[in-house]
mmCIF file of C-alpha atoms and ligand atoms in Angstrom:
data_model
loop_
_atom_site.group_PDB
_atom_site.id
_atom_site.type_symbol
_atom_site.label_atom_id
_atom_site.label_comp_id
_atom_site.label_asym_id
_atom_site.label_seq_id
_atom_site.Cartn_x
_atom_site.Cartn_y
_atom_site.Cartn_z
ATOM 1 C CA UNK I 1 -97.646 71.047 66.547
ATOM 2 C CA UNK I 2 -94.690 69.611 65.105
ATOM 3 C CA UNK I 3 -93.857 67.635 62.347
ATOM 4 C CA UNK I 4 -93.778 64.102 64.490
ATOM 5 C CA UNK I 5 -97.383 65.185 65.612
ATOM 6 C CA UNK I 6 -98.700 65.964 62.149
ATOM 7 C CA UNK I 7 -97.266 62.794 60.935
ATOM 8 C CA UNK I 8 -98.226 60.859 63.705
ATOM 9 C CA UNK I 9 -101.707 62.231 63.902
ATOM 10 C CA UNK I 10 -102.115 60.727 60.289
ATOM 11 C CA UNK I 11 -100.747 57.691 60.604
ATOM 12 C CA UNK I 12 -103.225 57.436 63.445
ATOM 13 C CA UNK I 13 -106.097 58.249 61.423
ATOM 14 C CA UNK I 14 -105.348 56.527 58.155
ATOM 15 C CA UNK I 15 -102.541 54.559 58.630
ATOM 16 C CA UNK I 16 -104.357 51.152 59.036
ATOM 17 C CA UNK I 17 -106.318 51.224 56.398
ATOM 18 C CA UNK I 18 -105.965 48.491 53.824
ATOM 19 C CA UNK I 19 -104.054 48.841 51.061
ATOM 20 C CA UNK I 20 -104.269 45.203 48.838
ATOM 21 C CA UNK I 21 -101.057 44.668 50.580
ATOM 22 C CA UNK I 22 -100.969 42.103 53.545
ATOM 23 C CA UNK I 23 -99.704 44.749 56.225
ATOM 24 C CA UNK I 24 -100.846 48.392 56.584
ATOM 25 C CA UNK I 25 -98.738 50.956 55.521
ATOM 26 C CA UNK I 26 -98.071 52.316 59.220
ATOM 27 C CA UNK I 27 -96.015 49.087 59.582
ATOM 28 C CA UNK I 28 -94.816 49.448 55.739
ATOM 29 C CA UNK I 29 -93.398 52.882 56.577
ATOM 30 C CA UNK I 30 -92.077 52.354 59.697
ATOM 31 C CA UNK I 31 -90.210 49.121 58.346
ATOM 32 C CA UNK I 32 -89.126 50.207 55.421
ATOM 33 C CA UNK I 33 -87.374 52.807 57.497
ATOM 34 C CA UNK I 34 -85.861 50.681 59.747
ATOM 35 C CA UNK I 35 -84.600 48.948 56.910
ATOM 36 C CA UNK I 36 -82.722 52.255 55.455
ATOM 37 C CA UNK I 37 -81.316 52.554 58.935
ATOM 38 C CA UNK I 38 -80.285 49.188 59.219
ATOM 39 C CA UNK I 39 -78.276 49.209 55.700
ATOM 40 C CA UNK I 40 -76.658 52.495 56.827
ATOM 41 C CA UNK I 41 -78.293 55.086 54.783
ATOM 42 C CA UNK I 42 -78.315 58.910 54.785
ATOM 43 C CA UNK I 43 -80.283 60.503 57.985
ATOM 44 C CA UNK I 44 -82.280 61.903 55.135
ATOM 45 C CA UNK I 45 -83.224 58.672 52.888
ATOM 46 C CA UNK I 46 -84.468 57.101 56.460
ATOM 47 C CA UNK I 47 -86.307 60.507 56.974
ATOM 48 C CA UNK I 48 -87.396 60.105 53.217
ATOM 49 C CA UNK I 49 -88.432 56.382 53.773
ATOM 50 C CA UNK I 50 -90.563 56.939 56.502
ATOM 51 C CA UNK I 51 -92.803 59.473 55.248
ATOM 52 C CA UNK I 52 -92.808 57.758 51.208
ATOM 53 C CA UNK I 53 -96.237 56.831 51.808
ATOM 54 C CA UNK I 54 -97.965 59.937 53.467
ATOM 55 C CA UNK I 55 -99.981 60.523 50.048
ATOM 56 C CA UNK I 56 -102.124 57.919 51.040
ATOM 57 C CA UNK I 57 -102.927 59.601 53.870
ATOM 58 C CA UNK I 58 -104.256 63.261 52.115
ATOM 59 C CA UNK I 59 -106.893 62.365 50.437
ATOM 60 C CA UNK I 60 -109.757 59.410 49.605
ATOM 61 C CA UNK I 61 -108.006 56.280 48.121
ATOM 62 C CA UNK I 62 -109.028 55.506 43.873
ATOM 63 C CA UNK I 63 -109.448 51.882 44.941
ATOM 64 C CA UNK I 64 -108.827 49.414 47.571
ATOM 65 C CA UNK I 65 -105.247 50.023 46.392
ATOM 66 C CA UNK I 66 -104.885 53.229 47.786
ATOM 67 C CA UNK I 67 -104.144 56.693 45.681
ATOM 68 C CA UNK I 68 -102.269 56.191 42.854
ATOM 69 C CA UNK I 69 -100.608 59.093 42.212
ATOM 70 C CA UNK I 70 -99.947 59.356 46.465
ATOM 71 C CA UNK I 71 -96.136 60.604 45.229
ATOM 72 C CA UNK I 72 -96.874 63.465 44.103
ATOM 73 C CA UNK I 73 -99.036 64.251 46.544
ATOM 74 C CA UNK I 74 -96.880 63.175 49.389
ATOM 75 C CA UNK I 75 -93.715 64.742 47.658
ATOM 76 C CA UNK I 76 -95.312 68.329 48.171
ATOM 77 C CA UNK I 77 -96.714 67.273 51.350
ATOM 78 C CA UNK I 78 -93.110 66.686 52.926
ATOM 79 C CA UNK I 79 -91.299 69.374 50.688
ATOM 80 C CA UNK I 80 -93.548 71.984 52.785
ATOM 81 C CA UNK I 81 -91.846 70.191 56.115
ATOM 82 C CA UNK I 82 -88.564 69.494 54.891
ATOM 83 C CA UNK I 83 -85.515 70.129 52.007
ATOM 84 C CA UNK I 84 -85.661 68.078 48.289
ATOM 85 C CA UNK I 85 -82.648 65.564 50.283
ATOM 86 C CA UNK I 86 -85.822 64.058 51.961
ATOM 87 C CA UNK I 87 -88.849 65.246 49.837
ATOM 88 C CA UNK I 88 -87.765 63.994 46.235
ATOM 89 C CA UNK I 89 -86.646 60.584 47.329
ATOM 90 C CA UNK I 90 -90.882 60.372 48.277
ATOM 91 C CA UNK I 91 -91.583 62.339 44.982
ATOM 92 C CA UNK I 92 -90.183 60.086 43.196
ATOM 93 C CA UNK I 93 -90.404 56.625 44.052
ATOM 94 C CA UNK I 94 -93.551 56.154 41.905
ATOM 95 C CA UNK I 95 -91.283 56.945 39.255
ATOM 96 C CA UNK I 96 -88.690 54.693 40.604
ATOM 97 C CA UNK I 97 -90.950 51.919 40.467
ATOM 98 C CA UNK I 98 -91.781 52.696 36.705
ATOM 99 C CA UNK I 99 -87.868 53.020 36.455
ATOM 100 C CA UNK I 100 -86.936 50.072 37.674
ATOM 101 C CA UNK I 101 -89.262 47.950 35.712
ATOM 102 C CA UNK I 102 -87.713 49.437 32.828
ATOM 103 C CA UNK I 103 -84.511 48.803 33.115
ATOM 104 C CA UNK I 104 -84.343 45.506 35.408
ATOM 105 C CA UNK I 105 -86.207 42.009 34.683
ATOM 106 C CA UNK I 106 -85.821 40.479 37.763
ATOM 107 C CA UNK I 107 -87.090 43.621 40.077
ATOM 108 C CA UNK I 108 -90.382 43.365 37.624
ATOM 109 C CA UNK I 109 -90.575 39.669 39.149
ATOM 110 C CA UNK I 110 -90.466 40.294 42.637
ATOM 111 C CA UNK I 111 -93.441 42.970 42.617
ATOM 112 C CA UNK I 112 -96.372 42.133 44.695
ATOM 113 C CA UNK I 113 -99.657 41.657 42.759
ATOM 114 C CA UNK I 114 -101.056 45.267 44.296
ATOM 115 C CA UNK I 115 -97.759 46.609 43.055
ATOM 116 C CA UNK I 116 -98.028 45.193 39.620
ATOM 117 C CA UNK I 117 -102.057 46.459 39.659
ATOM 118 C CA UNK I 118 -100.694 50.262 40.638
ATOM 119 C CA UNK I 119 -98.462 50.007 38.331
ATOM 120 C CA UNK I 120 -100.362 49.689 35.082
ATOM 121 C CA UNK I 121 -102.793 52.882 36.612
ATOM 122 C CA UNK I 122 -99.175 54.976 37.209
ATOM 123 C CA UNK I 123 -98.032 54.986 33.440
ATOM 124 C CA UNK I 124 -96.524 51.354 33.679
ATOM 125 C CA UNK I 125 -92.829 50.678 32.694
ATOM 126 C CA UNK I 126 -90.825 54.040 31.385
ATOM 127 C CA UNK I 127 -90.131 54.504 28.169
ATOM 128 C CA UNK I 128 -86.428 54.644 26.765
ATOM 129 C CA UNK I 129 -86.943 58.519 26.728
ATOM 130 C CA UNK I 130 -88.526 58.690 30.543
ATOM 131 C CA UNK I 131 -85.221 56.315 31.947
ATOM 132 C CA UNK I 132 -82.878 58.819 30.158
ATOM 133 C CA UNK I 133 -84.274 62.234 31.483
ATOM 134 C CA UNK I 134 -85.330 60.005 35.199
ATOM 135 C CA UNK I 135 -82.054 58.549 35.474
ATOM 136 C CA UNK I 136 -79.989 62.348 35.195
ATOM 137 C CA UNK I 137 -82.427 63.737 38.336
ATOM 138 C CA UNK I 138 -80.475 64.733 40.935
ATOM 139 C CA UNK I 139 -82.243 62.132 43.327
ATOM 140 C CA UNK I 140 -82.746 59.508 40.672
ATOM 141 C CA UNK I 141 -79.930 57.225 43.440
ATOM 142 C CA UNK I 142 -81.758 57.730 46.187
ATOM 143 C CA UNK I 143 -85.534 57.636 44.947
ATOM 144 C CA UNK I 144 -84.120 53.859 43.059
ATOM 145 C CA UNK I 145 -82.611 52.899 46.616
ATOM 146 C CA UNK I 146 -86.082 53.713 48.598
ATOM 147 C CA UNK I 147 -88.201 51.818 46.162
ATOM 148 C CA UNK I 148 -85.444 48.597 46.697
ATOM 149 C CA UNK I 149 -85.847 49.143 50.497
ATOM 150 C CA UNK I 150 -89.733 49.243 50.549
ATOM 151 C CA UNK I 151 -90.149 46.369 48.193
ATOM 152 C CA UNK I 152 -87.225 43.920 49.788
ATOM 153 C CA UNK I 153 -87.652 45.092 53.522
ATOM 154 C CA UNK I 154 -91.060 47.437 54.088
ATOM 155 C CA UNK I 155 -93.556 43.909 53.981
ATOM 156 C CA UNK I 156 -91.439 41.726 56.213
ATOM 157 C CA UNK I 157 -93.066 39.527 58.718
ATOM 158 C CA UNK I 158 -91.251 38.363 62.226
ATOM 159 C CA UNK I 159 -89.395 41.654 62.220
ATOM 160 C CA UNK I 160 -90.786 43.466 64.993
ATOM 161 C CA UNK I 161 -92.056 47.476 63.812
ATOM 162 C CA UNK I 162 -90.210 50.282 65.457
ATOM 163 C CA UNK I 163 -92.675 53.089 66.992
ATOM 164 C CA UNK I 164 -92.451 55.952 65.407
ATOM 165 C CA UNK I 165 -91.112 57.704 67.957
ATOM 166 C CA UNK I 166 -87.908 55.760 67.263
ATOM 167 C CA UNK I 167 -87.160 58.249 64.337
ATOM 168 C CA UNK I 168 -88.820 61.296 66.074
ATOM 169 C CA UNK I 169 -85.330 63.236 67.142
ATOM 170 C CA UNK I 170 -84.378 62.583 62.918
ATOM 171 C CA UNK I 171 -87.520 64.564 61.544
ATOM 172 C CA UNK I 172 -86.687 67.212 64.041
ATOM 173 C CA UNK I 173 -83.683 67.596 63.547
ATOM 174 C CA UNK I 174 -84.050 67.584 59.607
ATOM 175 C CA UNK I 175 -87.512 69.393 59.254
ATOM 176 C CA UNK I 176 -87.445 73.486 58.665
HETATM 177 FE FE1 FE2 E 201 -94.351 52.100 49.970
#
């Protein structure tokens, strides 16, 4: 089995759950994604965005909001499958999140409501200390430019959703 059929075979199975969001996060990967592709990123922050979400797919949700802690979760998940270039990025973009909100008004505004619930269960906004020692990781740049992907580009509507085979030859090529 390879690593397009393991992901694939849980996207099948779990993928279209809901998540409080108003699209399932089988489209929400796949279009967040396409988005990194479309702005030109790094083979490996596409690879990265497309699997960011597998932790919801490993074990029972804590609410109708999914796992909370699905990073961590989904960070070991792909760093058994693939280098830290494509695992961290989905380690961290929890953190990201709780980053971002620290540091950045505006990004707290655009948040969707399911967002803003996670968010007070993941730790909320970081603490001066937490953006200091988050903000020195080595994939701090690409874990903050995920989390701007999947919340400007993962929920859009009218944007037709690539398959997933559309990024199969990229895992392959990346995964060990
Ligand atoms: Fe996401």
């Amino acid at each position: 089995m390879t690593v397009v059929d393991e992901f694939r075979a849980l996207m099948e199975a779990r993928g279209f759950e809901p998540y409080g969001e108003n699209i399932t996060i089988a489209e929400h990967s796949l279009l967040t994604a396409l988005a990194a592709e479309e702005s030109g990123a790094s083979e490996t922050l596409i690879a990265a965005s497309l699997m960011h979400d597998v932790g919801h797919w490993l074990d029972e949700p804590d609410d109708e909001y999914g796992i909370h802690f699905h990073a961590a979760l989904g960070g070991d998940w792909v760093a058994k499958r693939f280098g830290p270039a494509i695992s961290e990025p989905v380690r961290l973009h929890v953190g990201a999140k709780r980053y971002l909100c620290a540091v950045d008004p505006e990004y707290v505004d655009q948040l969707s409501p399911a967002s803003v619930y996670t968010l007070g269960k993941q730790g909320g906004p970081m603490s001066e200390r937490e953006v200091d020692a988050f903000s020195n990781l080595l994939y701090f740049d690409d874990a903050c430019k995920l989390r701007r992907l999947e919340d400007n580009f993962g929920k859009r509507s009218g944007v037709e959703v690539p398959s997933l085979d559309h990024f199969a030859t990229l895992l392959l090529k990346h995964c060990y």
